[in-house]
Coordinates of N, CA and C in Angstrom, one line a residue:
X1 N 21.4 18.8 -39.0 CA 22.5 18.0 -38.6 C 22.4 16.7 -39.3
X2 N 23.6 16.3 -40.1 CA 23.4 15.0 -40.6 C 23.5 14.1 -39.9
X3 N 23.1 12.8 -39.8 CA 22.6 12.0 -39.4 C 23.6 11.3 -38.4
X4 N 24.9 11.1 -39.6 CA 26.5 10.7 -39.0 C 27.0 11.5 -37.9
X5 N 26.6 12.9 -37.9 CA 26.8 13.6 -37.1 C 26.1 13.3 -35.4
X6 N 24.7 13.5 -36.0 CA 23.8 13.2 -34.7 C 24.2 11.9 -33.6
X7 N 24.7 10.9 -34.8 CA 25.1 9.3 -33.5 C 26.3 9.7 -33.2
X8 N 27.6 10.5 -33.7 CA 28.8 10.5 -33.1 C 28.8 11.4 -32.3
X9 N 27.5 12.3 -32.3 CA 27.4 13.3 -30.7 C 26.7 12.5 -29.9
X10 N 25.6 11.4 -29.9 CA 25.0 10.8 -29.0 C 26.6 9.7 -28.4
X11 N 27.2 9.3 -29.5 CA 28.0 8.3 -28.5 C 29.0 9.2 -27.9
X12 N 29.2 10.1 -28.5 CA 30.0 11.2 -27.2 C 29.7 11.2 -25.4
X13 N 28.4 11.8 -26.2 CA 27.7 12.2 -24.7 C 27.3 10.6 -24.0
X14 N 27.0 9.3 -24.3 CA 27.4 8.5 -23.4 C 28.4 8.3 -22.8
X15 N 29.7 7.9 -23.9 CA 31.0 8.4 -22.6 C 31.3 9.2 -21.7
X16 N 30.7 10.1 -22.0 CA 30.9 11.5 -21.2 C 30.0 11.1 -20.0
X17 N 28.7 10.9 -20.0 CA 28.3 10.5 -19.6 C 28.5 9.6 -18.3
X18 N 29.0 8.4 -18.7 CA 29.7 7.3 -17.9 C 30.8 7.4 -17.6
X19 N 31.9 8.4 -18.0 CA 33.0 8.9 -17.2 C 32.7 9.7 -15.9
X20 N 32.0 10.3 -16.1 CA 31.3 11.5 -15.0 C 31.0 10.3 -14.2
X21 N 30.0 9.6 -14.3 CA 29.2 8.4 -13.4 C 30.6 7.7 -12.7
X22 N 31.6 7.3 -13.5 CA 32.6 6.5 -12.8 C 33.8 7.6 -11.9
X23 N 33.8 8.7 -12.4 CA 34.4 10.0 -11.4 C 33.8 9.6 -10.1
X24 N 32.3 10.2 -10.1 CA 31.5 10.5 -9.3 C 31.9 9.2 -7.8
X25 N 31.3 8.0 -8.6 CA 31.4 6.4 -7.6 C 32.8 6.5 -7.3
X26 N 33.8 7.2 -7.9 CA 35.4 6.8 -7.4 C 36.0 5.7 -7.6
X27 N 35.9 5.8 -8.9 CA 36.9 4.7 -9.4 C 37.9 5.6 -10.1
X28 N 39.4 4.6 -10.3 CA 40.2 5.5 -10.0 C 41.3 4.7 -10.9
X29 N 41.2 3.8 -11.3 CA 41.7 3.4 -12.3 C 41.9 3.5 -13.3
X30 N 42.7 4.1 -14.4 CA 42.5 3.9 -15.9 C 42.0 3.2 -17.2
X31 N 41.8 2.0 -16.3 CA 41.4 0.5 -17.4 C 40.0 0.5 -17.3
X32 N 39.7 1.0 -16.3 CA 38.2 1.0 -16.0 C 37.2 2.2 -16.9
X33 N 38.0 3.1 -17.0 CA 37.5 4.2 -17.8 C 37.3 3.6 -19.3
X34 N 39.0 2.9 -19.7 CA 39.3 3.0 -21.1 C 37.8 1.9 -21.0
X35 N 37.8 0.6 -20.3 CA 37.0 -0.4 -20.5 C 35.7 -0.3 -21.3
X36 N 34.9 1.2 -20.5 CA 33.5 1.1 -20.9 C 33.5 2.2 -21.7
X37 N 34.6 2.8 -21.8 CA 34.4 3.3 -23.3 C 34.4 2.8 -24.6
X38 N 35.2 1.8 -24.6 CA 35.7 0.6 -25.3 C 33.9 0.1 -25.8
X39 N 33.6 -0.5 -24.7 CA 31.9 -1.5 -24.4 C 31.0 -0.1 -25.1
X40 N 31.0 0.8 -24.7 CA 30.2 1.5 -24.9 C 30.3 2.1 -26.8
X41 N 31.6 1.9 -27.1 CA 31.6 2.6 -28.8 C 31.0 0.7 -29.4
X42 N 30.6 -0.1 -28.6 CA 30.6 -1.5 -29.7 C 29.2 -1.2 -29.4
X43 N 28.9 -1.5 -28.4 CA 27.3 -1.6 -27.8 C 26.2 -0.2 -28.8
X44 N 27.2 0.7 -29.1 CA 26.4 1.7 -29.4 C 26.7 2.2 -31.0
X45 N 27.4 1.7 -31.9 CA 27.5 1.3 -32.7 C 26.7 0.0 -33.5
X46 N 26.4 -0.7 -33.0 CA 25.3 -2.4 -33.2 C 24.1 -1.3 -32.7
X47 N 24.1 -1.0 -31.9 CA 22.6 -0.5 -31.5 C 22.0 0.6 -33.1
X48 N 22.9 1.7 -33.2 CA 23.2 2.6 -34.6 C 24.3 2.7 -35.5
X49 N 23.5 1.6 -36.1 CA 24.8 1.1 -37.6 C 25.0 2.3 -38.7
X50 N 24.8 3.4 -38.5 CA 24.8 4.8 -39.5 C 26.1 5.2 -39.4
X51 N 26.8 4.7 -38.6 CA 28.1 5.7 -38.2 C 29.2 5.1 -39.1
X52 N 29.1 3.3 -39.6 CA 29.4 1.8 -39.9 C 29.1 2.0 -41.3
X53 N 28.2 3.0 -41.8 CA 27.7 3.1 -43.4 C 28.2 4.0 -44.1
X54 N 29.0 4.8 -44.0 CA 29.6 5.6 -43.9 C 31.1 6.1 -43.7
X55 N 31.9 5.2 -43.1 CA 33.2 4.7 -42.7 C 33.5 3.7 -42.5
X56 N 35.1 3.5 -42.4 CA 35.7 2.1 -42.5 C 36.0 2.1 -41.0
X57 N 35.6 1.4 -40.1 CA 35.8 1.2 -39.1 C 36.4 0.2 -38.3
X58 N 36.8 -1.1 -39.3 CA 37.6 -2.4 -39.0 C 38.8 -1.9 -38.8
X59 N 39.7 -1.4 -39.0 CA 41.1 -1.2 -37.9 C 40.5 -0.8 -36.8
X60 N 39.7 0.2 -36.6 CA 39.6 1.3 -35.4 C 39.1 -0.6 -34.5
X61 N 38.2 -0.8 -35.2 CA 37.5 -2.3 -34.3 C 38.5 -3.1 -34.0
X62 N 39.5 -4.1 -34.6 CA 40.7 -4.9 -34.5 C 41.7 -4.2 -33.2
X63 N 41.8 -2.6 -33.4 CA 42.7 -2.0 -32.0 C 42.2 -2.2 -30.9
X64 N 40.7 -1.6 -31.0 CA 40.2 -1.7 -29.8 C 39.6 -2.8 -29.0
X65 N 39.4 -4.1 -29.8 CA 39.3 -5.1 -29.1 C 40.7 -6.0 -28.9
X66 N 41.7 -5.5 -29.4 CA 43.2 -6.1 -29.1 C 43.5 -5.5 -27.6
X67 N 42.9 -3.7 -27.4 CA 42.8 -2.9 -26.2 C 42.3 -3.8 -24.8
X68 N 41.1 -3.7 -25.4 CA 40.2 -4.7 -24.5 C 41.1 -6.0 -24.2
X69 N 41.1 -6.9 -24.4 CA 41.5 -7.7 -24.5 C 42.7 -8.1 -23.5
X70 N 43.8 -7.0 -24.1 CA 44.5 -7.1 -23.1 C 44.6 -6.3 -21.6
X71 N 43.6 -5.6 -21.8 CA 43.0 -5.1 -20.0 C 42.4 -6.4 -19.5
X72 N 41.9 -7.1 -20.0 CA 40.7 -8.0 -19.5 C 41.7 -9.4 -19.0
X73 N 43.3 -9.4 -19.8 CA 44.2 -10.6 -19.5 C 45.1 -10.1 -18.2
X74 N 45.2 -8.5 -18.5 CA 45.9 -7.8 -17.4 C 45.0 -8.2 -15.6
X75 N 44.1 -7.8 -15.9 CA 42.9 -7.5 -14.8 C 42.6 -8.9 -14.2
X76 N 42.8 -10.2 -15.2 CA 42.7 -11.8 -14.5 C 43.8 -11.8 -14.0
X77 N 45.1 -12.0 -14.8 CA 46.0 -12.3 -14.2 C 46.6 -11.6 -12.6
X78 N 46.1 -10.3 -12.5 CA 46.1 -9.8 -11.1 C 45.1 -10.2 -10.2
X79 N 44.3 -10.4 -10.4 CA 43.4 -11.4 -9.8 C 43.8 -12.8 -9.1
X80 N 44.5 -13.2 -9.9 CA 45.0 -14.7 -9.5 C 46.2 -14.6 -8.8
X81 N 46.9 -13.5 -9.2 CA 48.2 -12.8 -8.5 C 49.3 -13.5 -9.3
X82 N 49.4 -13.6 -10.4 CA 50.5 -13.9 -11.1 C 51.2 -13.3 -11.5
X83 N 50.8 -11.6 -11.8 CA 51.8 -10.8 -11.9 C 51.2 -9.8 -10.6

């Protein structure tokens, strides 16, 4: 198994992983899921930069933290109750 292969099945199986976990606790939200999937492709990517040497991954980066982003403006501003 090439190498690119082995870290895009390891970051699989964490999401997988942490969806199960957030099923399980009953969360039930959407944003919540997308969120730490989101956290988990950056965190695990920096952790194994092989996936980064190999592909252009700066758009996929720029969406997903535009993603992020606006879950994180969504999720304050209901907090504060302005929308």
């Amino acid at each position: 198994m090439a190498e690119t292969d082995r870290s895009i099945l390891v970051l699989v199986l964490l999401i997988t992983f942490f969806t199960i976990f957030l099923a399980i606790v009953g969360e039930s939200r959407p944003d919540a899921y997308l969120s730490v999937a989101i956290l988990l492709y950056f965190v695990y990517t920096a952790i194994d930069p092989s996936i980064r040497r190999y592909t252009n991954l700066k758009p996929l980066d720029i969406g997903l933290i535009i993603v992020f982003a606006v879950i994180v403006v969504i999720r304050i501003l209901l907090v504060l109750e302005v929308i």
